PDB file of C-alpha atoms in Angstrom:
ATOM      1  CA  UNK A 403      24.756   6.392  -9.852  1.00 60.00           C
ATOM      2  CA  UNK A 404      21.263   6.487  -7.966  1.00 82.00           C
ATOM      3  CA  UNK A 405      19.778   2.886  -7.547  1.00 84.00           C
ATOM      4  CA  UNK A 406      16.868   2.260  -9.652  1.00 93.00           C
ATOM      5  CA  UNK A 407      14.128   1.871  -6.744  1.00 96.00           C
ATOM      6  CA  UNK A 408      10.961   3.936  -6.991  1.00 95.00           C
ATOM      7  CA  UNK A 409       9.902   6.341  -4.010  1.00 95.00           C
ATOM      8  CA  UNK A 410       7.251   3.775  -3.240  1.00 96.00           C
ATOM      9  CA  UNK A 411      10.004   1.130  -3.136  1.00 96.00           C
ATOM     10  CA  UNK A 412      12.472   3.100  -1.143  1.00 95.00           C
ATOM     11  CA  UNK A 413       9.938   3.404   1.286  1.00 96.00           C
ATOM     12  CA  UNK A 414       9.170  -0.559   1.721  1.00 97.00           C
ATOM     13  CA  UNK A 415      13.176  -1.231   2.759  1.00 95.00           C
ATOM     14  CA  UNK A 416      13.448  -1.790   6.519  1.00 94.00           C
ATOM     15  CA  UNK A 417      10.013  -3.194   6.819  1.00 96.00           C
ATOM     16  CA  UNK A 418       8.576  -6.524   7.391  1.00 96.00           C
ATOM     17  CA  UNK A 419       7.073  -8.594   4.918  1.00 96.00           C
ATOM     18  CA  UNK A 420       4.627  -9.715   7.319  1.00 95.00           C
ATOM     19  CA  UNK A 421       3.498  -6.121   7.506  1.00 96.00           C
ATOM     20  CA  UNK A 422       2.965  -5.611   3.636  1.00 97.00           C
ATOM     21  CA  UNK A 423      -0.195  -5.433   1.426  1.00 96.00           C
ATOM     22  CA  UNK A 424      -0.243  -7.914  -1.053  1.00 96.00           C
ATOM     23  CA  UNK A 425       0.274  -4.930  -3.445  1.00 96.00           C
ATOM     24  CA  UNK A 426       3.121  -3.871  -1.758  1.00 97.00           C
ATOM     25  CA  UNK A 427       4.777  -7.449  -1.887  1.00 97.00           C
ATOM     26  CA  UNK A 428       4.796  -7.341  -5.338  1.00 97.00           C
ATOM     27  CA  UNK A 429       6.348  -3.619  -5.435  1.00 98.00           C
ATOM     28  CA  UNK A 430       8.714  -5.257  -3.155  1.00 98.00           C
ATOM     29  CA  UNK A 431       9.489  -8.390  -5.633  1.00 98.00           C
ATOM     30  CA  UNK A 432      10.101  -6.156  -7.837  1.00 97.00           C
ATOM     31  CA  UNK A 433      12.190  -3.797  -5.845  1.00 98.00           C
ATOM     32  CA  UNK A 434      14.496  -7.192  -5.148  1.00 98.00           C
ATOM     33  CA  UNK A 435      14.291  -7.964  -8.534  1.00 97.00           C
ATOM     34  CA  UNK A 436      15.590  -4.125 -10.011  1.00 97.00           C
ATOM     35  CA  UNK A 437      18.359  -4.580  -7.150  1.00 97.00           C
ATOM     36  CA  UNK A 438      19.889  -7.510  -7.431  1.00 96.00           C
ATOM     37  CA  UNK A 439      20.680  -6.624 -10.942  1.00 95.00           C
ATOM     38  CA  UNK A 440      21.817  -3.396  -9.923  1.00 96.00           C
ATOM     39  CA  UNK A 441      24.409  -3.936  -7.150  1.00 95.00           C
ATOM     40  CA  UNK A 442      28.072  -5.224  -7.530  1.00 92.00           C
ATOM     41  CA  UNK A 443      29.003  -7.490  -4.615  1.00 96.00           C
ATOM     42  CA  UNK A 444      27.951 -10.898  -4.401  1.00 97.00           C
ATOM     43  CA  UNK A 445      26.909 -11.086  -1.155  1.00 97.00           C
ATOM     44  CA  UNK A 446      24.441  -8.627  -1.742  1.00 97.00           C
ATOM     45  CA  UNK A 447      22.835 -10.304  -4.812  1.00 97.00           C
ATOM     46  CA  UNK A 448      22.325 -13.022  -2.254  1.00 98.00           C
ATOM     47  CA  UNK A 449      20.372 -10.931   0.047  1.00 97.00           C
ATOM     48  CA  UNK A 450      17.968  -9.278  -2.803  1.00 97.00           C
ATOM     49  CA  UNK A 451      17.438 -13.184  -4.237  1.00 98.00           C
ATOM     50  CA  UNK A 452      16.428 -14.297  -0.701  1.00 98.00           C
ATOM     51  CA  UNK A 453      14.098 -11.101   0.014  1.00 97.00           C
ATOM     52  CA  UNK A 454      12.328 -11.890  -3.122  1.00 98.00           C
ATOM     53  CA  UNK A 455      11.920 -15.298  -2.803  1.00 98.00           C
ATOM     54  CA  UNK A 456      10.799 -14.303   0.511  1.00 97.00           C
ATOM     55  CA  UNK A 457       8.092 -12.170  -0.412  1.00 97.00           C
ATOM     56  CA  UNK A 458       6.906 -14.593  -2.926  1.00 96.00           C
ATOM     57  CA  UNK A 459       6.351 -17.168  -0.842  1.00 96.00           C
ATOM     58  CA  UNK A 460       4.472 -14.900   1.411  1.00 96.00           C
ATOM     59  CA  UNK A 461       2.431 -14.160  -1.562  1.00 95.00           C
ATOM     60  CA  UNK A 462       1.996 -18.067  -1.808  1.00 95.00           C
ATOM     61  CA  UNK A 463       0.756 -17.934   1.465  1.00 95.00           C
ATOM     62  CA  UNK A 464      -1.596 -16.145   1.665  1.00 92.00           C
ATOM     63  CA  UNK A 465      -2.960 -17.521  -1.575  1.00 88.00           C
ATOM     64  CA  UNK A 466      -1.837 -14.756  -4.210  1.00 76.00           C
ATOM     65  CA  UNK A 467       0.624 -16.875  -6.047  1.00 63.00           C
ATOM     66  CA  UNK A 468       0.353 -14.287  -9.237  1.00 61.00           C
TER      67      UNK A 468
END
């Protein structure tokens, strides 16, 4: 089974939050979002939560807290 990421959000794994556009921070949340739903082990639900809470409080940050 293929994992449910768009092209646009395969292409935002490996890189920095720091380095996204606000717009792609949100593709991102959602990415996390999509993923941790998606995969099996529990470990790895941990590591989507904590990338999208992640890029949500880098949204807070720089003052797009939609």
């Amino acid at each position: 089974m293929t994992e449910p990421l768009t092209k646009n959000q395969q292409n935002l794994r490996g890189r920095s939050i720091d380095d996204m556009s606000i717009e792609q921070l949100r593709d991102w949340i959602d990415a996390c979002t999509k993923m941790e739903n998606w995969v099996g082990a529990k470990k790895a639900r941990r590591d989507w939560r904590l990338g999208r809470e992640a890029a949500s409080a880098e949204l807070v940050r720089r003052g797009d807290s939609r």
